[in-house]
Coordinates of C-alpha atoms in Angstrom, one line a residue:
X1 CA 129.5 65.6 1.7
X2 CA 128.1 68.6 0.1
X3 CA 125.6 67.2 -1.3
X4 CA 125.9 68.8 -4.8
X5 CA 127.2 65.1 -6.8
X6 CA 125.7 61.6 -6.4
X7 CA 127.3 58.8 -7.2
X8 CA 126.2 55.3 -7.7
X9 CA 127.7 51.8 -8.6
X10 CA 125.4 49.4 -10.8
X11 CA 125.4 45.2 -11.8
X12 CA 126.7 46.1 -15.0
X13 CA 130.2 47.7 -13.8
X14 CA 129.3 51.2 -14.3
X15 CA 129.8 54.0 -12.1
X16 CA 127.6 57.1 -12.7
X17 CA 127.9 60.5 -11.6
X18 CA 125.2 63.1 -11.3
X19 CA 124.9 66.6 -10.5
X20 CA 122.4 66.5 -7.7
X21 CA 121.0 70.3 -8.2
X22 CA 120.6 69.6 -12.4
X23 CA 119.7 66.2 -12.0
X24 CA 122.2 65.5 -15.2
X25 CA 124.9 62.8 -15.6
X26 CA 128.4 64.6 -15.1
X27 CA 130.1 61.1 -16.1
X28 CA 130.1 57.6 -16.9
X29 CA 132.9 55.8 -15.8
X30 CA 133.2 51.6 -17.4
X31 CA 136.0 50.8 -16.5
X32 CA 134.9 47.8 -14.1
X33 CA 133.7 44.3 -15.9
X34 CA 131.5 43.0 -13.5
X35 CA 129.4 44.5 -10.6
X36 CA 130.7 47.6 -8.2
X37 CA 129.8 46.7 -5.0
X38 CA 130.8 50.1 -3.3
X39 CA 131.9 53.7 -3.6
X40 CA 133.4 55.7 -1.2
X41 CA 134.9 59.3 -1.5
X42 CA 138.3 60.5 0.2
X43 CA 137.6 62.4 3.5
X44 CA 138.8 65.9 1.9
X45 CA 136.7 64.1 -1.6
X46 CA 139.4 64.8 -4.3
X47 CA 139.3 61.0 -5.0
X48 CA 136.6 58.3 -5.2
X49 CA 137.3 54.6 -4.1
X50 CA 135.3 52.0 -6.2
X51 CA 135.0 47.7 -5.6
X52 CA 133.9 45.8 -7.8
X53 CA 133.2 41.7 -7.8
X54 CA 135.9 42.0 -11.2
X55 CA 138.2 41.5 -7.8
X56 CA 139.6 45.2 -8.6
X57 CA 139.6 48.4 -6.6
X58 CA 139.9 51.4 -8.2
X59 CA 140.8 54.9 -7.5
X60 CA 139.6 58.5 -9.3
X61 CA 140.5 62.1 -9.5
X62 CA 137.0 63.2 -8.6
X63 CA 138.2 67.0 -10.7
X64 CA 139.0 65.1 -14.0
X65 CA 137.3 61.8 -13.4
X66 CA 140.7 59.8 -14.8
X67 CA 141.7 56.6 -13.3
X68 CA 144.1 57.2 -10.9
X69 CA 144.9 53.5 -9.4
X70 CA 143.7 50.5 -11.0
X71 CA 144.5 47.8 -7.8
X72 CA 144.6 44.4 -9.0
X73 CA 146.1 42.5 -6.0
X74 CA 143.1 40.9 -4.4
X75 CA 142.0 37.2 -5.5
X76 CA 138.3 37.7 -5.1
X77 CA 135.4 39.9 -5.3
X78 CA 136.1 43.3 -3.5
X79 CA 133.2 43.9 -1.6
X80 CA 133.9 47.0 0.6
X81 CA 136.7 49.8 1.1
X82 CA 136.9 52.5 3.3
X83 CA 139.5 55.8 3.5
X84 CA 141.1 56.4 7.1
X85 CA 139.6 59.4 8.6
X86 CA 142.6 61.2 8.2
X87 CA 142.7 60.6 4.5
X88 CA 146.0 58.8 4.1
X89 CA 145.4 54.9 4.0
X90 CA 142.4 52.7 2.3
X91 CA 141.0 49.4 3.6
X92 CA 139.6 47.2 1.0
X93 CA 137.6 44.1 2.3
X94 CA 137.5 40.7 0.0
X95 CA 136.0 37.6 -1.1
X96 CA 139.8 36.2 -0.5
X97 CA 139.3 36.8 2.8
X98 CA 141.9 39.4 3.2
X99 CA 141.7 43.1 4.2
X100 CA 144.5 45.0 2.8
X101 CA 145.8 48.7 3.6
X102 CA 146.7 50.8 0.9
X103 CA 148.7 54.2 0.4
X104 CA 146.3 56.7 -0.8
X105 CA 148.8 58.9 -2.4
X106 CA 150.9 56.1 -3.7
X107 CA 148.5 53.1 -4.4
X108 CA 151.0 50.5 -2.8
X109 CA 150.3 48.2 -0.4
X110 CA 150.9 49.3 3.0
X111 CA 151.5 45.6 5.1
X112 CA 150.5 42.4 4.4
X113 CA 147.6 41.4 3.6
X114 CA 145.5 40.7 6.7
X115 CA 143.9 37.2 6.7
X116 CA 140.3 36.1 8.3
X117 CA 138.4 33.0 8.0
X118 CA 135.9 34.2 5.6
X119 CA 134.7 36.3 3.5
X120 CA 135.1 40.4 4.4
X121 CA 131.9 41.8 4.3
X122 CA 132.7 45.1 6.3
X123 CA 135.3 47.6 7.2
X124 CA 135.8 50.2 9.9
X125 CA 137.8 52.5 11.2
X126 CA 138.8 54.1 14.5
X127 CA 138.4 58.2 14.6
X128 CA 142.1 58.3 15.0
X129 CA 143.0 55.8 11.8
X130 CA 145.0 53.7 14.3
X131 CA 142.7 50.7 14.4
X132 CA 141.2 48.5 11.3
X133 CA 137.4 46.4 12.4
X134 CA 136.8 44.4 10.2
X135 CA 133.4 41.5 10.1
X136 CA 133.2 38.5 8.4
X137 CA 130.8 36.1 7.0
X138 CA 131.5 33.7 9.2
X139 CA 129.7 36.0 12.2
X140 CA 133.6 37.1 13.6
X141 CA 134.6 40.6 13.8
X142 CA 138.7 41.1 13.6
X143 CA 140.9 43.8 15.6
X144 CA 144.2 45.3 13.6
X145 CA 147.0 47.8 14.0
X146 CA 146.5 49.8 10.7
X147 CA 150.2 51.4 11.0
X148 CA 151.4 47.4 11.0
X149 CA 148.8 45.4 10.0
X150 CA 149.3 42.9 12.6
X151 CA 146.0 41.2 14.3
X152 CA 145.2 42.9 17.8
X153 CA 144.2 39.4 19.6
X154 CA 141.9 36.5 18.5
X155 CA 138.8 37.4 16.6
X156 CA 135.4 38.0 18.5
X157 CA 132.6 35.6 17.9
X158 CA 130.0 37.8 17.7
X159 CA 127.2 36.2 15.3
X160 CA 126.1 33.0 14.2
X161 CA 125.1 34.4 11.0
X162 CA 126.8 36.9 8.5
X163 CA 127.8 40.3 9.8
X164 CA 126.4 42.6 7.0
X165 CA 128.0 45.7 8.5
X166 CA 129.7 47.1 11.0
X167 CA 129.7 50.9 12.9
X168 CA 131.8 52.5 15.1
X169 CA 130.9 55.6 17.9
X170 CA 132.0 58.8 17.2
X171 CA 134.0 58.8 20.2
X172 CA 135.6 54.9 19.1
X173 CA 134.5 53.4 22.2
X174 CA 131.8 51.0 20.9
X175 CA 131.1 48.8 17.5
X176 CA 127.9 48.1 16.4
X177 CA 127.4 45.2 14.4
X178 CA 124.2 43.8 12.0
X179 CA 123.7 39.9 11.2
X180 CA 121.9 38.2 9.2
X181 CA 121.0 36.0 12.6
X182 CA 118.4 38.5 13.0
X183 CA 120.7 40.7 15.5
X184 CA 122.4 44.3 16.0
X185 CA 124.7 44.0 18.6
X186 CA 127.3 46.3 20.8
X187 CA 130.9 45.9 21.8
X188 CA 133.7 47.6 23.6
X189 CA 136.0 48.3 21.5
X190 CA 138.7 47.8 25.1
X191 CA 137.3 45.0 26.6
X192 CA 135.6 43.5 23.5
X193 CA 132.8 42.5 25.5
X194 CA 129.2 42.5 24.5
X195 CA 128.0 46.6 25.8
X196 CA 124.5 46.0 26.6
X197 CA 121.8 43.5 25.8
X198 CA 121.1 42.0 22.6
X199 CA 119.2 43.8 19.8
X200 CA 116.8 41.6 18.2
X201 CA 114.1 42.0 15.2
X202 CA 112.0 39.6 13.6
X203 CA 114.0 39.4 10.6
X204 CA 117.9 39.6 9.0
X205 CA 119.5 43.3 9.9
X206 CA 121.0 45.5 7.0
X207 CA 122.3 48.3 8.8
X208 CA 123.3 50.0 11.7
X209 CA 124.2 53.9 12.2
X210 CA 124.5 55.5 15.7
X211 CA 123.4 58.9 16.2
X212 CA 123.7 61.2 19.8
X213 CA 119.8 62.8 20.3
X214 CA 118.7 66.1 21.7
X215 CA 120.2 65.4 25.1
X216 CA 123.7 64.2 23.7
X217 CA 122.9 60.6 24.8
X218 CA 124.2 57.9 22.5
X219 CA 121.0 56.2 20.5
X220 CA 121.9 53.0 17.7
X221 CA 119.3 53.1 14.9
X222 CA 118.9 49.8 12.9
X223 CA 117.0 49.3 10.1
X224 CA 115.9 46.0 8.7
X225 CA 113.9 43.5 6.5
X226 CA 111.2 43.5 8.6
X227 CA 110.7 46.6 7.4
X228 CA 110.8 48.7 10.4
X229 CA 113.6 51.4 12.2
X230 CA 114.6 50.8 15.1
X231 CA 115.6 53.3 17.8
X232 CA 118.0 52.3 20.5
X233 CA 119.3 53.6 23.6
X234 CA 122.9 53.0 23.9
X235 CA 123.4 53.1 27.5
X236 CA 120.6 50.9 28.6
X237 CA 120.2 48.5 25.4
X238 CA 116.5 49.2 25.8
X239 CA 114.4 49.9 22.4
X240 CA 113.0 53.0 22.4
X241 CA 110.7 52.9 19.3
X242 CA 109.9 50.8 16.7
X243 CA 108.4 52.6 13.5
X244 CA 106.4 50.8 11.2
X245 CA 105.2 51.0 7.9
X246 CA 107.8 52.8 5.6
X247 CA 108.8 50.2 2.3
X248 CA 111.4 52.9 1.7
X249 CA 114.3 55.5 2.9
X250 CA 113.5 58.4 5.2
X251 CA 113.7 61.9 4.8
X252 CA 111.4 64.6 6.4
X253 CA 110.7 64.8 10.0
X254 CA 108.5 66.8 12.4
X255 CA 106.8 66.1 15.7
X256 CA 103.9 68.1 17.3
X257 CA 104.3 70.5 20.6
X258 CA 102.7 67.8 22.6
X259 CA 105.0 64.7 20.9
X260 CA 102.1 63.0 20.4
X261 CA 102.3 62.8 16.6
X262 CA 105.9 61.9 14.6
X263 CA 105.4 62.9 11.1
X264 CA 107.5 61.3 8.4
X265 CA 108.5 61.7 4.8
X266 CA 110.1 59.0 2.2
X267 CA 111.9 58.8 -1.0
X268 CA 108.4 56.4 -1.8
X269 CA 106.5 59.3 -1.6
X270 CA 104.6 58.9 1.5
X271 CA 104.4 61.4 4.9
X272 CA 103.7 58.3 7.8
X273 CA 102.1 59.9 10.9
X274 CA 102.6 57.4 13.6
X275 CA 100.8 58.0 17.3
X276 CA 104.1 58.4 19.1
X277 CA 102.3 56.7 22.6
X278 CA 101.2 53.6 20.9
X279 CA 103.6 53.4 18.0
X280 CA 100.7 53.0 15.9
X281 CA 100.2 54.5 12.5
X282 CA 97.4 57.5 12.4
X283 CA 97.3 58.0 8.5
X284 CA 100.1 56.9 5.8
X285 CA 99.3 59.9 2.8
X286 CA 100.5 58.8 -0.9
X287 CA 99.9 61.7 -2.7
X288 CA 103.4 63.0 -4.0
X289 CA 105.0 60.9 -6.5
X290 CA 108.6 61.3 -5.5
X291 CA 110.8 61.8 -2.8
X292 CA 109.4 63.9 0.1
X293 CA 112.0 66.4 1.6
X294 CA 110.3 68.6 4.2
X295 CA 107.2 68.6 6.6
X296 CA 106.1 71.2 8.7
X297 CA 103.2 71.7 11.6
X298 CA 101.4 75.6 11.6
X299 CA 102.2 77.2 14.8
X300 CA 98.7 76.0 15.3
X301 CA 99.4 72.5 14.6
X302 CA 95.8 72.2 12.5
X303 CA 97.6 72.2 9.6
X304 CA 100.8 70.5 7.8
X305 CA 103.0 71.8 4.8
X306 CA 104.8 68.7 2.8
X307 CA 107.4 69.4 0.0
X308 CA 109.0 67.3 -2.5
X309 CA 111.3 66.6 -5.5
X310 CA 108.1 66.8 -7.6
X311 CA 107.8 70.0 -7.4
X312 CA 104.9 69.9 -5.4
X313 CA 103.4 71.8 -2.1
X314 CA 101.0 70.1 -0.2
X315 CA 98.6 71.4 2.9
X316 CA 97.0 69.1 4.9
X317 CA 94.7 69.1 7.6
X318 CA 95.9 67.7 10.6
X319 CA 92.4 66.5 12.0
X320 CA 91.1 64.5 8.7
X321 CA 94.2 64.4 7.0
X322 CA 92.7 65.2 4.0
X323 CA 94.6 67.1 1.2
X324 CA 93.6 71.1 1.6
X325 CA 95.9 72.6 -1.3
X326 CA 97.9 71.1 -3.7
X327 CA 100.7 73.7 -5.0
X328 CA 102.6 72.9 -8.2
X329 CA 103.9 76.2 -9.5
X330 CA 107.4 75.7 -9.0
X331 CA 109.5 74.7 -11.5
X332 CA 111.9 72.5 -10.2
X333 CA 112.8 70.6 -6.1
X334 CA 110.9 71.8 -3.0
X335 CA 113.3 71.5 -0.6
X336 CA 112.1 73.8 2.1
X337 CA 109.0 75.2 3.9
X338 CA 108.3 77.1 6.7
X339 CA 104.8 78.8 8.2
X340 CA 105.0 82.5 9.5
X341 CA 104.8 82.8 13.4
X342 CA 101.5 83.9 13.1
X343 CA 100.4 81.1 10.9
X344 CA 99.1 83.5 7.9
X345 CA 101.5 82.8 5.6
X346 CA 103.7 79.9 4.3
X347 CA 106.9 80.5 2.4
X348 CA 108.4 77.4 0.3
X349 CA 112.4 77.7 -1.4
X350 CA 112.7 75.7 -4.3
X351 CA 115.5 74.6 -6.4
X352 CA 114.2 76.7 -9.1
X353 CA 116.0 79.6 -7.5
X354 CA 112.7 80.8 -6.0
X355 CA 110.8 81.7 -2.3
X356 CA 107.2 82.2 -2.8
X357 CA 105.2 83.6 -0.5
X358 CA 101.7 81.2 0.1
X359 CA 98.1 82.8 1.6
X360 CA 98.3 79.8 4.6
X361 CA 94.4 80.2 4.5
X362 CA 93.4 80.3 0.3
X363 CA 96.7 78.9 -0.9
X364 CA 97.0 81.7 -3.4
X365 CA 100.4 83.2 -3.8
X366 CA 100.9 86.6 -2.4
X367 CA 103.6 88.1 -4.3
X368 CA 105.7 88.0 -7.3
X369 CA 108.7 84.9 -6.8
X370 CA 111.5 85.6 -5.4
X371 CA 114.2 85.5 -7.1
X372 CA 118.1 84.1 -5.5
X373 CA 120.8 83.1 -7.9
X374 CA 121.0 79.6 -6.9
X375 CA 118.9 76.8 -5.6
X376 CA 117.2 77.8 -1.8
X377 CA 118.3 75.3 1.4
X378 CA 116.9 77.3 3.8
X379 CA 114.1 79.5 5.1
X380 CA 113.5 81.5 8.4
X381 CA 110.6 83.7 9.2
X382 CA 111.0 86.8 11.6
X383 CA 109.4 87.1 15.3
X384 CA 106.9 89.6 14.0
X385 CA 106.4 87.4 10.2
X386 CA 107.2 90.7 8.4
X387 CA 110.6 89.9 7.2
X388 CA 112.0 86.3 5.5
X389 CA 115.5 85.1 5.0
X390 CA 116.0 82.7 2.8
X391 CA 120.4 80.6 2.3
X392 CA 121.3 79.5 -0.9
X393 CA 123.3 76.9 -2.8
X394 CA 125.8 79.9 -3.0
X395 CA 126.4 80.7 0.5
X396 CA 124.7 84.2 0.4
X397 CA 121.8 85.4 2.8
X398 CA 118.4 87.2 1.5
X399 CA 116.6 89.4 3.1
X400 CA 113.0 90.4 1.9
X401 CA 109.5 92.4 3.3
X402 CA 107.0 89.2 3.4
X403 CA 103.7 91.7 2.9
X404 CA 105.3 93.1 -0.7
X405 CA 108.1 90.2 -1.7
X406 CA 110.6 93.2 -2.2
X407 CA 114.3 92.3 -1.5
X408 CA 115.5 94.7 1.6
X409 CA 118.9 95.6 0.2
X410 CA 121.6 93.4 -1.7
X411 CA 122.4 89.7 -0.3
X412 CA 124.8 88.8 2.3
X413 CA 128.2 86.8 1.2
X414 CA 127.8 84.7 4.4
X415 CA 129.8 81.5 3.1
X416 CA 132.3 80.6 1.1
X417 CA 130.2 77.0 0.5
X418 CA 126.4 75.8 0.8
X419 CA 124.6 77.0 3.6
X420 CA 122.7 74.6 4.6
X421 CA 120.2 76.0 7.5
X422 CA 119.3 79.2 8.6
X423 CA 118.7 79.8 12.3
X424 CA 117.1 83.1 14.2
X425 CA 116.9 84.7 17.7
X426 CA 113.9 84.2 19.6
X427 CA 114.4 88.2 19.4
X428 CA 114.8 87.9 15.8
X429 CA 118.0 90.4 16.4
X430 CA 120.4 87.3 14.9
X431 CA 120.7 84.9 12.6
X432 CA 122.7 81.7 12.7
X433 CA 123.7 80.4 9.3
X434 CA 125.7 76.6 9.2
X435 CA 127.8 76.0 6.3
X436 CA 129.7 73.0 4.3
X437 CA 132.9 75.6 4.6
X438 CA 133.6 74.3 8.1
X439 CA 131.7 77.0 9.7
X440 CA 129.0 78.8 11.5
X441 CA 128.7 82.3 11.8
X442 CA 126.6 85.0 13.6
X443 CA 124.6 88.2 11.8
X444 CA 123.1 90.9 13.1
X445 CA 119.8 91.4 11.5
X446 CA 120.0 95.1 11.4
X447 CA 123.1 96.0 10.4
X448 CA 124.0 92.2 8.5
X449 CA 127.3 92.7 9.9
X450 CA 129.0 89.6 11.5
X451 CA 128.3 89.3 15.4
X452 CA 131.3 87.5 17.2
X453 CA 133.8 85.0 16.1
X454 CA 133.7 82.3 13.4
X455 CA 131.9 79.3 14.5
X456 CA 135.1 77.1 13.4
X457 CA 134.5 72.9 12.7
X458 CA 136.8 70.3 11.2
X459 CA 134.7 70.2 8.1
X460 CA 131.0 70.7 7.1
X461 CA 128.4 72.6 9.4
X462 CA 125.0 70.8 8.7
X463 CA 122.4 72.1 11.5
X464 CA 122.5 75.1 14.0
X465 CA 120.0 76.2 16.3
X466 CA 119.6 79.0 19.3
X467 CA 118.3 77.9 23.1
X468 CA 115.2 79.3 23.7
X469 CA 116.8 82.4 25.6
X470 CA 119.0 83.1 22.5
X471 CA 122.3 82.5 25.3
X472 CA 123.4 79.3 23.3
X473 CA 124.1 78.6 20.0
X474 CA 124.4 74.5 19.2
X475 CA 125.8 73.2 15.6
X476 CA 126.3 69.9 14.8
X477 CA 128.0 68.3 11.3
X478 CA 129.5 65.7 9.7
X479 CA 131.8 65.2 12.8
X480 CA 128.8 63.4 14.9
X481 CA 129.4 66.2 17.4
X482 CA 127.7 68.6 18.8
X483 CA 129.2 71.9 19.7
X484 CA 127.6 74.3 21.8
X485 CA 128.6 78.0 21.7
X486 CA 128.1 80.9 24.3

């Protein structure tokens, strides 16, 4: 959830841990004999949930990496486990066509095991950890009591192929489920009835995820073999967009003023720009050779600013697309750009502890780097492009003069955690800063004192934004909510 450890199962059993900032392996665990299907941290992440097709699930102390529970009870491949959102139960999905509910604390069994017609391939549960949904291979998707474990009616036949996973709403209301039958679907989770019209592609369907827009309406996006993403509206069952051409995951994201352009980055390496009217794609540019993290329009929307894990900064121009700078000297992750309000400067925060200040016309740096004590998430520009703050890894806020690069007084301890995006007035008299320490908070830009009250969340603060009359504040996390804030 913070984003500072990756971890990964792999065919030969292992389970490997990296640091996501060093790029180095923190651990190797070997304890499985055959291949881990799935990984899934604890809700509060002090312990990591592995299955494996050795037909064992097995729990870790994320803090000392030691085995914790070695769970040997299932008679088949495990193939997918899930915590409750309230961290005190795990389902685990099988091959022997059981789901069973397990004691985090304890590692016992909970009930008994619960028993479908096929194989489990997926495992949700409902926000309030009272409900088990569970989808089978045999296109069926089962209804529990978790506190019980007894089967909440006869299973729905949803799909006449496998069901390769299942989502649920934030709100609990609605499953969406992918087949290999070359459907996404919807159900009410009360009536179980179909919720809309079918979602069809032209090939089998991996995933499903929902996600609430701009407006707070409910969208599903699927992704599938026939290599597209898919983007739903919930209410209607209408497609909205179908966006082709990407071979790999997503990242980056900007559209023009007129939202005539979408602009998109991948782990491939590519920036996509589609023409958002005809869904066609403008230009596909393949000049970074790893993942790209951030793209950016100038206020003048005649040039674009691309960064990526290669170290790289890269200028395009938006009429030709052709490549106008290419910037290299940072020494480590781009992860953030942004162009001045008045379009003469760029400044890019790297994970080499660095801002640098760019000349948006020669692409010649301006000033001297500046120097944070961690790795830089975030970057905002003032009204006036005379001042910059830049967040760190570390939770502290910078302040600095953008025509000289010096640092305007010592950094603010904002956070007790990441600070994952920076936010200012339209005014420029506040900043918004939103945190993995559960909160967003409010700063004067003057003074750097704390404006209001803590911006309080059930966990981690991802995104935060002002309306454009600086009135409303609106944050959004891990919680698939979003707040807004007077």
């Amino acid at each position: 959830m913070h984003g500072t450890r990756l971890v990964c199962g792999a065919k030969d059993g292992k389970i490997i841990i990296w640091d996501a900032d060093t790029k180095e392996i923190i651990r190797c665990l070997s304890h499985h004999t055959d291949w881990v299907t799935c990984v899934r941290f604890s809700p509060d992440e002090k312990r990591l949930a592995s299955a494996s097709r050795d037909g064992t699930l097995k729990i870790w102390d994320v803090e000392t990496w030691e085995l914790v529970f070695n769970i040997d009870d299932h008679q088949g491949k495990v193939w997918t486990v899930a915590y409750s959102p309230n961290g005190t139960k795990i389902a685990s999905g099988s091959y022997d066509r059981t789901v069973r509910i397990w004691n985090a604390a304890t590692g016992k069994q909970q009930t008994q095991p619960l028993s479908h017609d096929a194989f489990v391939s997926s495992v949700v549960w409902s926000p309030d950890s009272r409900r088990i949904i569970s989808a089978c291979h045999d296109g069926q998707i089962y209804f529990w009591s978790a506190p019980t474990g007894a089967q909440l009616g006869s299973p729905l036949h949803a799909h006449s192929g496998i069901i390769t996973l299942l989502a649920i709403s934030p709100d609990g209301e609605l499953i969406a489920s992918a087949s290999l039958d070359r459907t996404a679907r919807l159900w009410s989770t009360s009536t179980r009835k179909p919720f809309g019209r079918v979602l069809q592609h032209a090939s089998e369907v991996g995933t499903v995820a929902f996600s609430p827009d701009g407006q707070l309406q409910l969208k599903l996006i699927s992704t599938s073999n026939d290599k597209t993403v898919r983007i739903w509206d919930v209410e209607s069952g209408k497609q909205e967009n179908s966006l082709e051409g990407h071979t790999s995951g997503t990242l980056g994201l900007a559209v023009s003023m007129d939202g005539k352009r979408l602009v998109c980055g991948a782990k491939d390496g590519k920036v996509i720009i589609w023409d958002t009217d005809t869904k066609e794609i403008i230009r596909c540019l393949s000049h970074c050779t790893d993942w790209v993290i951030c793209v950016r329009f100038s206020p003048d929307e005649k040039r674009l600013a691309s960064t990526s894990r290669d170290g790289t900064l890269k200028i395009w121009d938006v009429e030709t697309w052709e490549l106008v700078f290419d910037i290299d000297d940072h020494q480590g992750i781009v992860g953030t750009v942004a162009y001045s309000p008045n379009g003469t400067k760029i400044a890019s925060g790297s994970y080499d502890q660095t801002v640098r200040i760019w000349n948006a016309a020669t692409g010649k740096q301006q000033t001297q780097p500046l120097s944070h004590s961690e790795a830089v998430y975030s970057i905002v520009w003032s009204p006036d492009s005379r001042r910059l703050f830049s967040a760190c890894d570390d939770g502290q806020i910078y302040f600095w003069s953008a025509p000289t690069g010096t640092q305007l007084g010592s950094p603010l301890r904002a956070h007790s955690d990441i600070i994952n995006l920076l936010a200012i007035s339209s005014d420029g008299e506040l900043l918004a800063s939103a945190s993995m320490d559960h909160t967003a908070r409010l700063w004067s830009t003057s003074t750097r004192k704390s404006f209001g009250r803590v911006l309080q969340h059930a966990s981690g603060v991802a995104t935060v934004a002002f309306s454009p009359d600086g009135q409303l504040v609106a944050t959004g996390g891990v919680q698939n909510i979003i707040f807004l804030w007077d």
